[in-house]
mmCIF file of C-alpha atoms and ligand atoms in Angstrom:
data_model
loop_
_atom_site.group_PDB
_atom_site.id
_atom_site.type_symbol
_atom_site.label_atom_id
_atom_site.label_comp_id
_atom_site.label_asym_id
_atom_site.label_seq_id
_atom_site.Cartn_x
_atom_site.Cartn_y
_atom_site.Cartn_z
ATOM 1 C CA MET A 1 6.567 -22.778 18.690
ATOM 2 C CA ARG A 2 4.732 -25.980 18.774
ATOM 3 C CA ILE A 3 6.382 -29.249 19.635
ATOM 4 C CA LEU A 4 5.306 -32.830 19.239
ATOM 5 C CA VAL A 5 6.483 -35.420 21.811
ATOM 6 C CA ILE A 6 6.244 -39.061 21.048
ATOM 7 C CA GLU A 7 7.558 -41.163 24.081
ATOM 8 C CA ASP A 8 6.027 -44.187 25.542
ATOM 9 C CA GLU A 9 7.602 -44.027 28.954
ATOM 10 C CA ASP A 10 4.905 -42.033 30.776
ATOM 11 C CA THR A 11 7.099 -40.437 33.471
ATOM 12 C CA LEU A 12 9.799 -39.244 31.075
ATOM 13 C CA ARG A 13 7.098 -37.981 28.711
ATOM 14 C CA ALA A 14 5.386 -36.064 31.559
ATOM 15 C CA GLN A 15 8.649 -34.557 32.775
ATOM 16 C CA LEU A 16 9.624 -33.524 29.201
ATOM 17 C CA VAL A 17 6.260 -32.016 28.408
ATOM 18 C CA GLU A 18 6.075 -30.084 31.678
ATOM 19 C CA ARG A 19 9.555 -28.682 31.038
ATOM 20 C CA LEU A 20 8.813 -27.805 27.423
ATOM 21 C CA ARG A 21 5.543 -25.939 28.535
ATOM 22 C CA ARG A 22 7.548 -24.097 31.224
ATOM 23 C CA GLU A 23 9.782 -22.918 28.420
ATOM 24 C CA GLY A 24 6.718 -21.581 26.602
ATOM 25 C CA TYR A 25 6.420 -24.092 23.847
ATOM 26 C CA ALA A 26 2.894 -25.434 22.899
ATOM 27 C CA VAL A 27 3.125 -29.183 23.072
ATOM 28 C CA ASP A 28 1.294 -32.128 21.610
ATOM 29 C CA GLU A 29 2.074 -35.527 23.263
ATOM 30 C CA THR A 30 1.563 -39.173 22.876
ATOM 31 C CA GLY A 31 2.859 -42.450 23.882
ATOM 32 C CA SER A 32 1.648 -44.179 20.630
ATOM 33 C CA GLY A 33 3.750 -44.195 17.500
ATOM 34 C CA ARG A 34 0.744 -44.507 15.168
ATOM 35 C CA GLU A 35 -0.991 -41.452 16.941
ATOM 36 C CA GLY A 36 2.293 -39.582 16.777
ATOM 37 C CA GLU A 37 2.648 -40.293 13.013
ATOM 38 C CA PHE A 38 -0.901 -38.922 12.555
ATOM 39 C CA PHE A 39 -0.117 -35.762 14.703
ATOM 40 C CA GLY A 40 2.863 -35.051 12.666
ATOM 41 C CA LEU A 41 1.019 -35.215 9.489
ATOM 42 C CA GLU A 42 -2.103 -33.209 10.585
ATOM 43 C CA TYR A 43 -0.945 -30.605 13.049
ATOM 44 C CA PRO A 44 1.086 -27.525 12.303
ATOM 45 C CA ILE A 45 4.146 -28.432 14.426
ATOM 46 C CA ASP A 46 7.505 -26.901 14.315
ATOM 47 C CA ALA A 47 9.652 -29.726 15.622
ATOM 48 C CA ALA A 48 9.156 -33.258 16.849
ATOM 49 C CA ILE A 49 10.990 -35.191 19.639
ATOM 50 C CA VAL A 50 10.693 -38.948 18.744
ATOM 51 C CA ASP A 51 11.578 -41.997 20.882
ATOM 52 C CA LEU A 52 12.854 -44.581 18.588
ATOM 53 C CA GLY A 53 11.705 -47.590 20.748
ATOM 54 C CA LEU A 54 7.805 -47.442 20.742
ATOM 55 C CA PRO A 55 5.468 -50.358 21.311
ATOM 56 C CA ASP A 56 3.327 -50.069 18.184
ATOM 57 C CA MET A 57 5.451 -48.662 15.414
ATOM 58 C CA PRO A 58 9.201 -47.905 15.420
ATOM 59 C CA GLY A 59 10.116 -44.259 15.681
ATOM 60 C CA SER A 60 12.269 -44.619 12.459
ATOM 61 C CA ASN A 61 9.156 -45.631 10.509
ATOM 62 C CA ILE A 62 7.328 -42.567 11.694
ATOM 63 C CA ILE A 63 10.054 -40.299 10.451
ATOM 64 C CA GLU A 64 10.268 -42.123 7.119
ATOM 65 C CA SER A 65 6.564 -41.611 6.749
ATOM 66 C CA TRP A 66 6.766 -37.924 7.526
ATOM 67 C CA ARG A 67 9.637 -37.300 5.077
ATOM 68 C CA LYS A 68 7.901 -39.333 2.362
ATOM 69 C CA GLN A 69 4.814 -37.148 2.797
ATOM 70 C CA LYS A 70 6.986 -33.924 2.692
ATOM 71 C CA ARG A 71 6.817 -32.925 6.347
ATOM 72 C CA LYS A 72 10.093 -31.106 6.748
ATOM 73 C CA PHE A 73 9.976 -29.982 10.430
ATOM 74 C CA PRO A 74 13.070 -30.809 12.331
ATOM 75 C CA VAL A 75 13.067 -34.248 14.295
ATOM 76 C CA LEU A 76 15.197 -34.913 17.450
ATOM 77 C CA ILE A 77 15.305 -38.677 18.209
ATOM 78 C CA LEU A 78 15.683 -40.212 21.597
ATOM 79 C CA THR A 79 17.529 -43.568 21.733
ATOM 80 C CA ALA A 80 18.323 -46.029 24.573
ATOM 81 C CA ARG A 81 22.000 -46.494 25.403
ATOM 82 C CA GLY A 82 23.765 -49.031 23.182
ATOM 83 C CA ARG A 83 21.282 -49.004 20.332
ATOM 84 C CA TRP A 84 23.544 -47.207 17.923
ATOM 85 C CA GLU A 85 22.051 -49.060 14.980
ATOM 86 C CA ASP A 86 18.690 -47.416 15.687
ATOM 87 C CA LYS A 87 20.285 -44.033 15.888
ATOM 88 C CA VAL A 88 22.017 -44.461 12.490
ATOM 89 C CA ALA A 89 18.821 -45.737 10.932
ATOM 90 C CA GLY A 90 16.728 -42.771 12.380
ATOM 91 C CA LEU A 91 19.363 -40.189 10.964
ATOM 92 C CA GLU A 92 19.455 -41.790 7.601
ATOM 93 C CA LEU A 93 15.641 -41.696 7.405
ATOM 94 C CA GLY A 94 15.535 -37.968 7.991
ATOM 95 C CA ALA A 95 15.983 -37.212 11.695
ATOM 96 C CA ASP A 96 18.173 -34.176 12.356
ATOM 97 C CA ASP A 97 19.697 -34.845 15.792
ATOM 98 C CA TYR A 98 19.665 -37.436 18.570
ATOM 99 C CA LEU A 99 20.091 -37.722 22.255
ATOM 100 C CA VAL A 100 20.911 -40.851 24.163
ATOM 101 C CA LYS A 101 18.892 -41.612 27.406
ATOM 102 C CA PRO A 102 19.408 -40.503 30.055
ATOM 103 C CA PHE A 103 19.871 -36.964 29.132
ATOM 104 C CA TYR A 104 19.712 -33.559 30.788
ATOM 105 C CA HIS A 105 16.752 -31.568 29.923
ATOM 106 C CA GLU A 106 18.852 -28.383 29.378
ATOM 107 C CA GLU A 107 20.823 -30.306 26.646
ATOM 108 C CA LEU A 108 17.511 -31.191 25.026
ATOM 109 C CA LEU A 109 16.267 -27.740 25.198
ATOM 110 C CA ALA A 110 19.568 -26.354 23.781
ATOM 111 C CA ARG A 111 19.451 -28.840 20.844
ATOM 112 C CA LEU A 112 15.757 -28.126 20.156
ATOM 113 C CA ARG A 113 16.392 -24.400 20.065
ATOM 114 C CA ALA A 114 19.230 -25.078 17.588
ATOM 115 C CA LEU A 115 17.008 -27.256 15.345
ATOM 116 C CA LEU A 116 14.183 -24.645 15.262
ATOM 117 C CA ARG A 117 16.606 -21.929 14.397
ATOM 118 C CA ARG A 118 18.358 -23.743 11.728
ATOM 119 C CA ALA A 119 15.042 -24.806 10.240
ATOM 120 C CA ALA A 120 14.213 -21.202 9.981
ATOM 121 C CA GLY A 121 17.513 -20.542 8.274
ATOM 122 C CA TRP A 122 19.485 -19.070 11.121
ATOM 123 C CA SER A 123 22.795 -20.519 12.013
ATOM 124 C CA GLN A 124 23.457 -18.711 15.345
ATOM 125 C CA SER A 125 21.387 -18.317 18.560
ATOM 126 C CA ARG A 126 21.594 -14.444 18.002
ATOM 127 C CA ILE A 127 18.987 -13.384 15.386
ATOM 128 C CA GLU A 128 18.838 -9.916 14.082
ATOM 129 C CA VAL A 129 16.127 -8.067 12.003
ATOM 130 C CA GLY A 130 17.308 -4.523 11.493
ATOM 131 C CA PRO A 131 17.930 -2.876 14.891
ATOM 132 C CA LEU A 132 15.994 -5.692 16.621
ATOM 133 C CA VAL A 133 18.173 -8.463 18.165
ATOM 134 C CA MET A 134 17.094 -11.615 19.908
ATOM 135 C CA ASP A 135 19.273 -14.145 21.686
ATOM 136 C CA LEU A 136 17.364 -17.323 21.726
ATOM 137 C CA GLY A 137 19.639 -18.956 24.386
ATOM 138 C CA THR A 138 19.577 -16.139 27.014
ATOM 139 C CA LYS A 139 16.037 -14.918 25.757
ATOM 140 C CA ARG A 140 17.206 -11.352 25.775
ATOM 141 C CA VAL A 141 15.905 -8.972 23.290
ATOM 142 C CA SER A 142 17.005 -5.454 22.400
ATOM 143 C CA VAL A 143 16.438 -2.622 19.940
ATOM 144 C CA ASP A 144 19.417 -0.479 19.178
ATOM 145 C CA GLU A 145 20.934 -1.916 22.384
ATOM 146 C CA ARG A 146 17.941 -0.860 24.533
ATOM 147 C CA GLU A 147 16.878 -3.976 26.358
ATOM 148 C CA LEU A 148 13.196 -5.001 26.149
ATOM 149 C CA GLU A 149 11.316 -6.593 29.014
ATOM 150 C CA LEU A 150 8.936 -9.028 27.490
ATOM 151 C CA THR A 151 6.404 -11.408 29.020
ATOM 152 C CA ALA A 152 6.825 -15.078 28.044
ATOM 153 C CA LEU A 153 3.945 -14.900 25.552
ATOM 154 C CA GLU A 154 5.265 -11.702 23.995
ATOM 155 C CA PHE A 155 8.594 -13.302 23.638
ATOM 156 C CA LYS A 156 7.105 -16.335 21.864
ATOM 157 C CA VAL A 157 5.140 -14.199 19.407
ATOM 158 C CA LEU A 158 8.120 -12.003 18.648
ATOM 159 C CA GLU A 159 10.352 -15.128 18.272
ATOM 160 C CA PHE A 160 7.902 -16.534 15.726
ATOM 161 C CA LEU A 161 7.805 -13.309 13.744
ATOM 162 C CA MET A 162 11.515 -12.744 13.934
ATOM 163 C CA LEU A 163 12.380 -16.279 12.574
ATOM 164 C CA ARG A 164 9.963 -15.682 9.735
ATOM 165 C CA ALA A 165 10.834 -12.039 9.194
ATOM 166 C CA ASP A 166 9.419 -10.503 6.011
ATOM 167 C CA ASP A 167 6.772 -13.278 5.646
ATOM 168 C CA VAL A 168 3.234 -12.424 6.060
ATOM 169 C CA ILE A 169 1.859 -14.769 8.919
ATOM 170 C CA SER A 170 -1.845 -15.177 9.375
ATOM 171 C CA LYS A 171 -3.418 -14.726 12.824
ATOM 172 C CA SER A 172 -4.623 -18.417 12.729
ATOM 173 C CA GLU A 173 -1.106 -19.671 11.894
ATOM 174 C CA LEU A 174 0.379 -17.755 14.756
ATOM 175 C CA THR A 175 -2.169 -18.918 17.254
ATOM 176 C CA GLU A 176 -1.871 -22.510 15.924
ATOM 177 C CA HIS A 177 1.772 -22.434 16.558
ATOM 178 C CA LEU A 178 1.606 -20.790 20.008
ATOM 179 C CA TYR A 179 -1.152 -22.909 21.652
ATOM 180 C CA GLU A 180 -1.860 -26.648 21.389
ATOM 181 C CA ASP A 181 -5.405 -26.295 22.552
ATOM 182 C CA ASP A 182 -8.188 -24.789 20.495
ATOM 183 C CA SER A 183 -10.022 -23.274 23.456
ATOM 184 C CA GLU A 184 -6.987 -21.030 24.219
ATOM 185 C CA ARG A 185 -6.850 -19.592 20.739
ATOM 186 C CA ASP A 186 -8.364 -16.164 20.947
ATOM 187 C CA SER A 187 -7.291 -13.615 18.300
ATOM 188 C CA ASN A 188 -8.099 -10.795 20.592
ATOM 189 C CA VAL A 189 -5.453 -11.893 22.913
ATOM 190 C CA LEU A 190 -3.084 -12.037 19.966
ATOM 191 C CA GLU A 191 -4.025 -8.342 18.949
ATOM 192 C CA VAL A 192 -3.182 -7.179 22.390
ATOM 193 C CA ILE A 193 0.138 -8.851 22.464
ATOM 194 C CA ILE A 194 0.983 -7.516 19.002
ATOM 195 C CA GLY A 195 -0.031 -3.994 20.287
ATOM 196 C CA ARG A 196 2.176 -4.361 23.359
ATOM 197 C CA LEU A 197 5.119 -5.415 21.198
ATOM 198 C CA ARG A 198 4.804 -2.583 18.853
ATOM 199 C CA LYS A 199 4.968 -0.219 21.765
ATOM 200 C CA LYS A 200 7.888 -1.836 23.424
ATOM 201 C CA ILE A 201 9.967 -2.175 20.167
ATOM 202 C CA ASP A 202 8.980 1.166 18.929
ATOM 203 C CA PRO A 203 7.857 3.616 21.665
ATOM 204 C CA ASP A 204 8.271 6.688 19.402
ATOM 205 C CA ARG A 205 6.229 5.076 16.693
ATOM 206 C CA ILE A 206 8.729 5.585 13.945
ATOM 207 C CA LEU A 207 9.733 2.092 12.860
ATOM 208 C CA ASN A 208 6.409 0.453 12.326
ATOM 209 C CA PRO A 209 8.140 -2.986 13.084
ATOM 210 C CA ILE A 210 4.934 -5.144 12.901
ATOM 211 C CA GLU A 211 2.704 -4.240 9.974
ATOM 212 C CA THR A 212 -0.877 -5.532 9.772
ATOM 213 C CA ILE A 213 -1.656 -6.738 6.297
ATOM 214 C CA ARG A 214 -5.449 -6.396 5.941
ATOM 215 C CA GLY A 215 -7.220 -9.751 5.842
ATOM 216 C CA GLN A 216 -3.973 -11.638 5.760
ATOM 217 C CA GLY A 217 -2.043 -11.184 8.930
ATOM 218 C CA TYR A 218 1.017 -9.657 10.322
ATOM 219 C CA ARG A 219 4.557 -9.066 8.976
ATOM 220 C CA LEU A 220 7.620 -8.171 10.835
ATOM 221 C CA ARG A 221 9.770 -6.050 8.800
ATOM 222 C CA LEU A 222 12.664 -3.852 9.749
ATOM 223 C CA ALA A 223 15.376 -2.266 7.643
ATOM 224 C CA LYS A 224 18.973 -2.053 8.756
ATOM 225 C CA ARG A 225 19.430 1.481 9.967
ATOM 226 C CA ASP A 226 21.630 3.699 8.114
ATOM 227 C CA PRO A 227 24.375 4.733 10.634
ATOM 228 C CA SER A 228 24.885 8.238 9.102
ATOM 229 C CA THR A 229 21.264 9.322 9.885
HETATM 230 CA CA1 CA B 1 10.517 -46.323 24.591
#
């Protein structure tokens, strides 16, 4: 998942970015409202964290601009204590949630996960695709109650595929949402990760959980098991 952070307080932004990367998110960051607006329009981001008080452009204008131009990714706004008018304006212009500074990083991460999940149409932190179950909060994954041990990158790839189950997702779309830096995008790495996920999810090779659609990409598709068989 790729997150855009627009925050002009350098220390706060650096802490936030560091924490998000540690959680496995790809992060684009800026302290400039105008640059942030541009990133949101041009980059394939999954969610944005926007400080409302920015020197060159109010955060609420950025959100308004994105929404006018049909960018529907969820937006979490950050506001200074006591600026409740800003918060209301931000929400009315299309933000999805807010946090008042100072906040705990854990709370921000929990809200961000909830926004990403809801944007993909899931209302709970536990998502299920056939026998495959992922808890986005605890980061546990199991198949038919057998727990899987996944690396951070395997988890991120599987999370993206599960949130978009049944859709065909191209390799470039997957890598764009997993890495912010072009130089890290290597489709061979992705193929290796997909191969490892297939083995872990389906060691007996009966489910074919991740299909390769020739020339198009990957699709995660798993039917609910018939309990009688
Ligand atoms: Ca600020």
